[in-house]
Coordinates of C-alpha atoms and ligand atoms in Angstrom, one line a residue:
X1 CA 0.0 0.0 0.0
X2 CA 1.5 3.4 -0.9
X3 CA 1.7 6.2 1.7
X4 CA -1.2 8.2 0.4
X5 CA -3.4 5.0 0.4
X6 CA -2.1 4.2 4.0
X7 CA -3.0 7.7 5.1
X8 CA -6.4 7.5 3.5
X9 CA -7.1 4.2 5.2
X10 CA -6.0 5.6 8.6
X11 CA -8.2 8.6 8.1
X12 CA -11.1 6.3 7.1
X13 CA -10.6 4.1 10.2
X14 CA -10.3 7.2 12.4
X15 CA -13.6 8.5 11.0
X16 CA -15.2 5.1 11.7
X17 CA -13.9 5.2 15.2
X18 CA -15.3 8.7 15.6
X19 CA -18.7 7.4 14.3
X20 CA -18.6 4.7 17.0
X21 CA -18.1 1.9 14.5
X22 CA -15.5 -0.9 15.1
X23 CA -12.7 -1.4 12.6
X24 CA -14.2 -4.6 11.4
X25 CA -17.1 -2.6 10.0
X26 CA -14.8 -1.5 7.1
X27 CA -16.2 -3.2 4.1
X28 CA -13.7 -5.5 2.3
X29 CA -14.1 -3.6 -1.0
X30 CA -12.8 -0.5 0.8
X31 CA -9.5 -2.4 0.5
X32 CA -10.0 -2.7 -3.2
X33 CA -8.5 -6.2 -3.4
X34 CA -9.6 -9.2 -5.4
X35 CA -10.6 -12.3 -3.3
X36 CA -8.6 -15.5 -3.9
X37 CA -10.8 -17.9 -5.9
X38 CA -10.4 -21.5 -7.1
X39 CA -12.1 -23.2 -10.0
X40 CA -14.4 -26.1 -9.3
X41 CA -12.7 -28.7 -11.6
X42 CA -16.0 -30.1 -12.9
X43 CA -17.2 -26.8 -14.4
X44 CA -14.5 -24.1 -14.1
X45 CA -16.9 -22.0 -11.9
X46 CA -14.8 -20.0 -9.4
X47 CA -15.3 -20.2 -5.7
X48 CA -13.9 -17.9 -3.0
X49 CA -11.4 -20.0 -1.1
X50 CA -12.8 -19.1 2.3
X51 CA -16.4 -20.3 3.1
X52 CA -18.2 -20.7 6.4
X53 CA -19.2 -23.8 8.5
X54 CA -22.2 -24.0 10.8
X55 CA -22.0 -27.2 12.9
X56 CA -22.0 -26.0 16.5
X57 CA -21.8 -22.2 15.9
X58 CA -25.2 -21.8 14.2
X59 CA -27.1 -24.5 16.1
X60 CA -28.6 -21.9 18.5
X61 CA -32.2 -22.9 18.6
X62 CA -35.4 -21.1 17.7
X63 CA -35.3 -18.0 19.9
X64 CA -34.7 -14.6 18.1
X65 CA -32.4 -13.5 20.9
X66 CA -30.1 -16.4 20.2
X67 CA -30.2 -15.8 16.4
X68 CA -29.8 -12.0 16.3
X69 CA -26.1 -12.0 17.2
X70 CA -25.4 -14.2 14.1
X71 CA -26.8 -11.6 11.7
X72 CA -23.5 -9.5 11.7
X73 CA -21.5 -12.7 11.4
X74 CA -23.2 -13.8 8.1
X75 CA -23.4 -10.2 6.9
X76 CA -19.7 -9.7 7.4
X77 CA -19.1 -13.0 5.6
X78 CA -20.9 -11.9 2.4
X79 CA -19.6 -8.3 2.6
X80 CA -16.1 -9.6 2.6
X81 CA -16.5 -11.8 -0.4
X82 CA -17.6 -15.2 1.0
X83 CA -19.9 -17.6 -0.9
X84 CA -20.0 -21.2 0.4
X85 CA -22.1 -21.7 3.5
X86 CA -21.9 -25.4 4.7
X87 CA -24.5 -27.1 6.8
X88 CA -26.2 -30.5 7.4
X89 CA -29.5 -31.8 8.8
X90 CA -27.1 -33.3 11.4
X91 CA -26.4 -29.8 12.8
X92 CA -29.6 -29.4 14.9
X93 CA -31.3 -26.1 14.1
X94 CA -28.4 -24.7 12.0
X95 CA -30.3 -25.1 8.7
X96 CA -33.3 -23.3 10.0
X97 CA -31.0 -20.6 11.4
X98 CA -29.3 -20.1 8.1
X99 CA -32.7 -19.8 6.3
X100 CA -33.6 -17.1 8.9
X101 CA -30.3 -15.3 8.5
X102 CA -30.5 -15.2 4.7
X103 CA -33.8 -13.3 5.0
X104 CA -32.1 -10.7 7.2
X105 CA -29.1 -10.3 4.9
X106 CA -30.3 -9.4 1.5
X107 CA -26.8 -9.0 0.1
X108 CA -26.3 -12.7 -0.2
X109 CA -26.5 -13.0 -4.0
X110 CA -23.1 -14.8 -4.0
X111 CA -24.4 -17.6 -1.7
X112 CA -23.1 -21.0 -2.7
X113 CA -25.5 -23.2 -0.7
X114 CA -23.9 -26.5 0.5
X115 CA -25.8 -29.0 2.6
X116 CA -25.7 -32.7 3.2
X117 CA -27.9 -35.8 3.2
X118 CA -27.6 -37.8 6.4
X119 CA -30.0 -40.7 6.7
X120 CA -30.7 -44.2 5.4
X121 CA -32.8 -45.1 2.3
X122 CA -33.8 -43.4 -0.9
X123 CA -37.2 -42.1 0.2
X124 CA -35.9 -40.7 3.5
X125 CA -33.0 -39.1 1.7
X126 CA -35.2 -37.3 -0.8
X127 CA -37.5 -36.1 2.0
X128 CA -34.6 -34.8 4.0
X129 CA -33.1 -32.9 1.1
X130 CA -36.4 -31.4 0.3
X131 CA -36.8 -30.4 4.0
X132 CA -33.4 -28.8 4.0
X133 CA -34.2 -26.8 0.8
X134 CA -37.3 -25.4 2.5
X135 CA -35.4 -24.6 5.7
X136 CA -32.8 -22.7 3.8
X137 CA -35.4 -21.1 1.5
X138 CA -33.4 -21.6 -1.6
X139 CA -34.7 -22.8 -5.0
X140 CA -32.0 -25.5 -5.1
X141 CA -28.7 -26.4 -3.5
X142 CA -25.4 -25.7 -5.2
X143 CA -23.9 -28.9 -3.7
X144 CA -25.4 -31.7 -1.6
X145 CA -22.8 -33.9 0.1
X146 CA -23.5 -37.3 1.5
X147 CA -22.6 -36.8 5.1
X148 CA -20.0 -39.2 6.6
X149 CA -20.7 -41.5 3.6
X150 CA -23.9 -42.7 5.3
X151 CA -25.7 -45.1 2.9
X152 CA -23.7 -43.4 0.1
X153 CA -24.4 -46.0 -2.6
X154 CA -28.2 -45.3 -2.3
X155 CA -27.9 -41.5 -2.1
X156 CA -25.4 -41.2 -5.0
X157 CA -28.0 -42.6 -7.4
X158 CA -30.6 -40.2 -6.2
X159 CA -28.2 -37.3 -6.4
X160 CA -27.1 -38.2 -9.9
X161 CA -30.8 -38.3 -11.0
X162 CA -31.4 -34.9 -9.2
X163 CA -28.4 -33.4 -10.9
X164 CA -29.5 -34.7 -14.3
X165 CA -33.0 -33.1 -13.6
X166 CA -31.4 -29.8 -12.6
X167 CA -32.5 -30.2 -8.9
X168 CA -28.9 -29.8 -7.6
X169 CA -25.8 -28.4 -9.3
X170 CA -23.0 -30.6 -7.8
X171 CA -22.8 -33.7 -5.7
X172 CA -20.3 -34.5 -3.0
X173 CA -19.4 -36.8 -0.1
X174 CA -17.8 -36.1 3.3
X175 CA -15.9 -37.5 6.2
X176 CA -13.9 -35.7 9.0
X177 CA -11.5 -36.3 11.9
X178 CA -9.4 -38.7 9.7
X179 CA -12.1 -41.3 9.7
X180 CA -12.7 -44.1 7.0
X181 CA -10.3 -42.7 4.5
X182 CA -9.9 -45.9 2.6
X183 CA -13.6 -46.3 2.1
X184 CA -13.8 -42.7 0.9
X185 CA -11.0 -43.4 -1.6
X186 CA -13.0 -46.3 -2.9
X187 CA -16.2 -44.1 -3.2
X188 CA -14.2 -41.4 -5.1
X189 CA -12.8 -43.9 -7.6
X190 CA -16.2 -45.7 -8.1
X191 CA -18.6 -42.8 -8.5
X192 CA -18.4 -39.4 -10.3
X193 CA -18.4 -36.9 -7.4
X194 CA -17.9 -33.2 -8.1
X195 CA -16.9 -32.4 -4.5
X196 CA -15.3 -34.2 -1.5
X197 CA -15.1 -32.8 2.0
X198 CA -12.6 -34.0 4.6
X199 CA -10.5 -32.6 7.4
X200 CA -7.3 -30.7 6.6
X201 CA -5.5 -28.4 8.9
X202 CA -2.0 -27.6 10.2
X203 CA -2.8 -30.0 13.1
X204 CA -4.2 -32.8 10.9
X205 CA -2.3 -33.2 7.6
X206 CA -2.9 -36.9 7.0
X207 CA -5.0 -36.2 3.8
X208 CA -1.8 -34.8 2.2
X209 CA -0.7 -38.4 1.6
X210 CA -3.5 -39.8 -0.5
X211 CA -6.9 -38.0 -0.5
X212 CA -5.6 -34.5 -1.6
X213 CA -3.5 -36.0 -4.5
X214 CA -6.4 -38.3 -5.5
X215 CA -8.9 -35.4 -5.6
X216 CA -6.5 -33.4 -7.8
X217 CA -6.0 -36.4 -10.1
X218 CA -9.7 -37.1 -10.4
X219 CA -10.5 -33.4 -10.7
X220 CA -12.8 -33.3 -7.7
X221 CA -13.2 -30.0 -5.7
X222 CA -12.0 -30.2 -2.1
X223 CA -13.7 -28.7 0.8
X224 CA -11.4 -28.7 3.9
X225 CA -13.4 -28.9 7.1
X226 CA -12.3 -28.3 10.7
X227 CA -9.6 -25.8 9.6
X228 CA -9.0 -24.8 13.2
X229 CA -9.3 -28.3 14.6
X230 CA -12.6 -27.2 16.2
X231 CA -10.8 -24.1 17.8
X232 CA -8.0 -26.1 19.4
X233 CA -5.4 -24.5 17.2
X234 CA -5.9 -21.2 18.9
X235 CA -5.1 -22.8 22.3
X236 CA -1.8 -24.2 20.8
X237 CA -0.7 -20.6 19.9
X238 CA -2.1 -18.7 22.9
X239 CA 0.3 -16.0 24.0
X240 CA 2.7 -16.8 21.1
X241 CA 3.6 -14.0 18.7
X242 CA 2.9 -14.4 15.0
X243 CA 6.3 -14.8 13.3
X244 CA 7.4 -11.6 11.5
X245 CA 7.9 -13.5 8.2
X246 CA 4.1 -14.2 8.1
X247 CA 3.9 -10.7 6.6
X248 CA 5.4 -12.1 3.4
X249 CA 2.1 -13.8 2.7
X250 CA -0.1 -10.9 4.0
X251 CA -1.0 -12.7 7.2
X252 CA -2.0 -10.5 10.2
X253 CA -3.2 -13.0 12.8
X254 CA -3.1 -16.7 13.7
X255 CA -6.5 -17.4 12.1
X256 CA -5.1 -16.3 8.7
X257 CA -1.9 -18.3 9.3
X258 CA -4.1 -21.5 9.7
X259 CA -6.4 -20.7 6.8
X260 CA -3.7 -19.5 4.3
X261 CA -1.8 -22.7 5.0
X262 CA -4.9 -24.7 3.9
X263 CA -5.8 -22.4 1.0
X264 CA -2.3 -22.6 -0.4
X265 CA -2.5 -26.4 -1.0
X266 CA -3.0 -26.7 -4.7
X267 CA -5.8 -29.3 -4.4
X268 CA -7.9 -27.3 -2.0
X269 CA -10.9 -25.5 -3.4
X270 CA -12.4 -24.0 -0.3
X271 CA -12.1 -24.2 3.5
X272 CA -15.0 -23.6 5.9
X273 CA -14.1 -22.2 9.3
X274 CA -17.0 -21.8 11.7
X275 CA -17.5 -18.9 14.0
X276 CA -20.3 -17.2 16.0
X277 CA -18.4 -13.9 16.3
X278 CA -18.3 -11.1 13.8
X279 CA -14.8 -10.1 14.9
X280 CA -13.6 -13.6 14.2
X281 CA -15.3 -13.6 10.9
X282 CA -13.3 -10.4 10.0
X283 CA -10.1 -12.2 10.9
X284 CA -11.0 -15.3 8.9
X285 CA -12.2 -13.4 5.8
X286 CA -8.9 -11.6 5.8
X287 CA -7.4 -14.9 4.6
X288 CA -9.4 -14.4 1.4
X289 CA -7.0 -11.6 0.3
X290 CA -3.4 -10.9 -0.5
X291 CA -0.6 -13.4 -1.2
X292 CA -0.6 -17.1 -0.3
X293 CA 2.5 -18.8 1.1
X294 CA 4.8 -20.5 -1.4
X295 CA 5.6 -24.3 -1.1
X296 CA 8.8 -23.4 0.7
X297 CA 7.0 -21.0 3.1
X298 CA 4.4 -23.8 3.8
X299 CA 7.2 -26.0 5.0
X300 CA 8.5 -23.3 7.3
X301 CA 4.9 -22.8 8.6
X302 CA 4.7 -26.4 9.6
X303 CA 8.1 -26.5 11.2
X304 CA 7.3 -23.3 13.1
X305 CA 3.9 -24.6 14.3
X306 CA 5.3 -27.9 15.4
X307 CA 8.0 -26.1 17.4
X308 CA 5.5 -24.2 19.5
Ligands
NAP401 N1 -18.2 -34.8 8.4 C1 -18.5 -33.6 8.0 O1 -19.1 -33.4 7.0 C2 -18.0 -32.4 8.9 C3 -17.4 -32.7 10.1 C4 -16.9 -31.6 10.8 C5 -17.1 -30.3 10.4 N2 -17.8 -30.1 9.2 C6 -18.0 -28.7 8.7 O2 -16.8 -27.9 8.9 C7 -17.0 -26.8 9.6 C8 -15.8 -26.3 10.4 O3 -15.4 -27.2 11.4 P1 -15.7 -27.1 13.0 O4 -16.9 -26.2 13.1 O5 -15.7 -28.4 13.6 O6 -14.4 -26.3 13.5 P2 -13.4 -25.1 13.1 O7 -14.0 -24.3 12.0 O8 -12.1 -25.8 12.9 O9 -13.3 -24.3 14.5 C9 -14.4 -23.6 14.9 C10 -14.1 -23.0 16.3 O10 -13.0 -22.0 16.1 C11 -13.4 -20.8 16.7 N3 -12.9 -19.7 15.9 C12 -13.3 -19.4 14.6 N4 -12.6 -18.3 14.1 C13 -11.8 -17.9 15.1 C14 -10.9 -16.8 15.3 N5 -10.7 -16.0 14.2 N6 -10.2 -16.7 16.4 C15 -10.4 -17.5 17.5 N7 -11.3 -18.6 17.4 C16 -12.0 -18.8 16.3 C17 -14.8 -20.8 16.8 O11 -15.2 -20.1 18.0 P3 -16.0 -18.7 18.0 O12 -17.4 -19.0 17.7 O13 -15.7 -18.2 19.3 O14 -15.3 -17.9 16.9 C18 -15.2 -22.3 16.9 O15 -15.3 -22.7 18.2 C19 -18.2 -27.2 10.5 O16 -18.9 -26.1 11.1 C20 -19.1 -28.0 9.5 O17 -19.8 -27.1 8.6 C21 -18.2 -31.1 8.4

């Protein structure tokens, strides 16, 4: 940033402060930067590399008082260039909460709606996907994943038929926490999935060995879940300063360190950190901008993290 731009930004932030607005209220486009996007291999359609998860954070129940604090969270997500919102019927009230939030945040045209099917049997699967669609209030989902591979051979047939009929745009399959990777590999080699979702983080890098290369080889989009290991990564770095060299890839905080590590893997399409706090959303969405670490820098990031 040149000195005039820096001064303008300081003045702008000062004016916001004077207006009683927190710094995170600065819209991302005030920074006039392009978000980092990755193509979905099946279509070439580009997705912003940072999405949002909803497992525990959006499962807040039916009361308005519990839901209202999430409005700035989702608004910040869209204002700062986000698109993929990930959920599942397994996440309690999260899908209903998302549907509610979308009505309160009209600027969500970029939404890339991602849910899951999580039940046994064809008829129950179809009912569940239709119920999810109503809860979200969307005409159709961009992607429906088969959650934790549950009855996947049944649901993959339904999803292929739905995709052919234009009822869903892409189909995917998930696991997490390093579970059942061999079975997932078999599913990916037997059926034509557009997306696969599994855990990948600085703490859990086991998918680097087989699943990430397999997805790249088969041209399957990768959604990296649990990017903060459920929040545990922040405990690991508590009180530890960010290394000065993190500036070389435009990283301002540990959240961006963790997310830019994932986003810089060439096989990753999007990662979906979850948060219930607008301030955390600002930190996380910062990873959508600026430079990404080089392969050499990624090795340094791992060494440094493991030394803490
Ligand atoms: N099998 C599957 O398909 C599967 C399994 C697991 C997860 N998922 C998906 O992946 C998503 C992400 O995984 P996850 O929810 O398990 O965990 P995660 O995204 O790794 O971590 C979420 C935790 O990190 C904290 N956090 C977020 N941003 C932060 C920041 N900037 N600073 C400090 N703390 C921060 C959040 O707390 P605050 O609210 O305080 O920010 C929350 O407790 C899920 O929500 C779900 O959509 C899918």
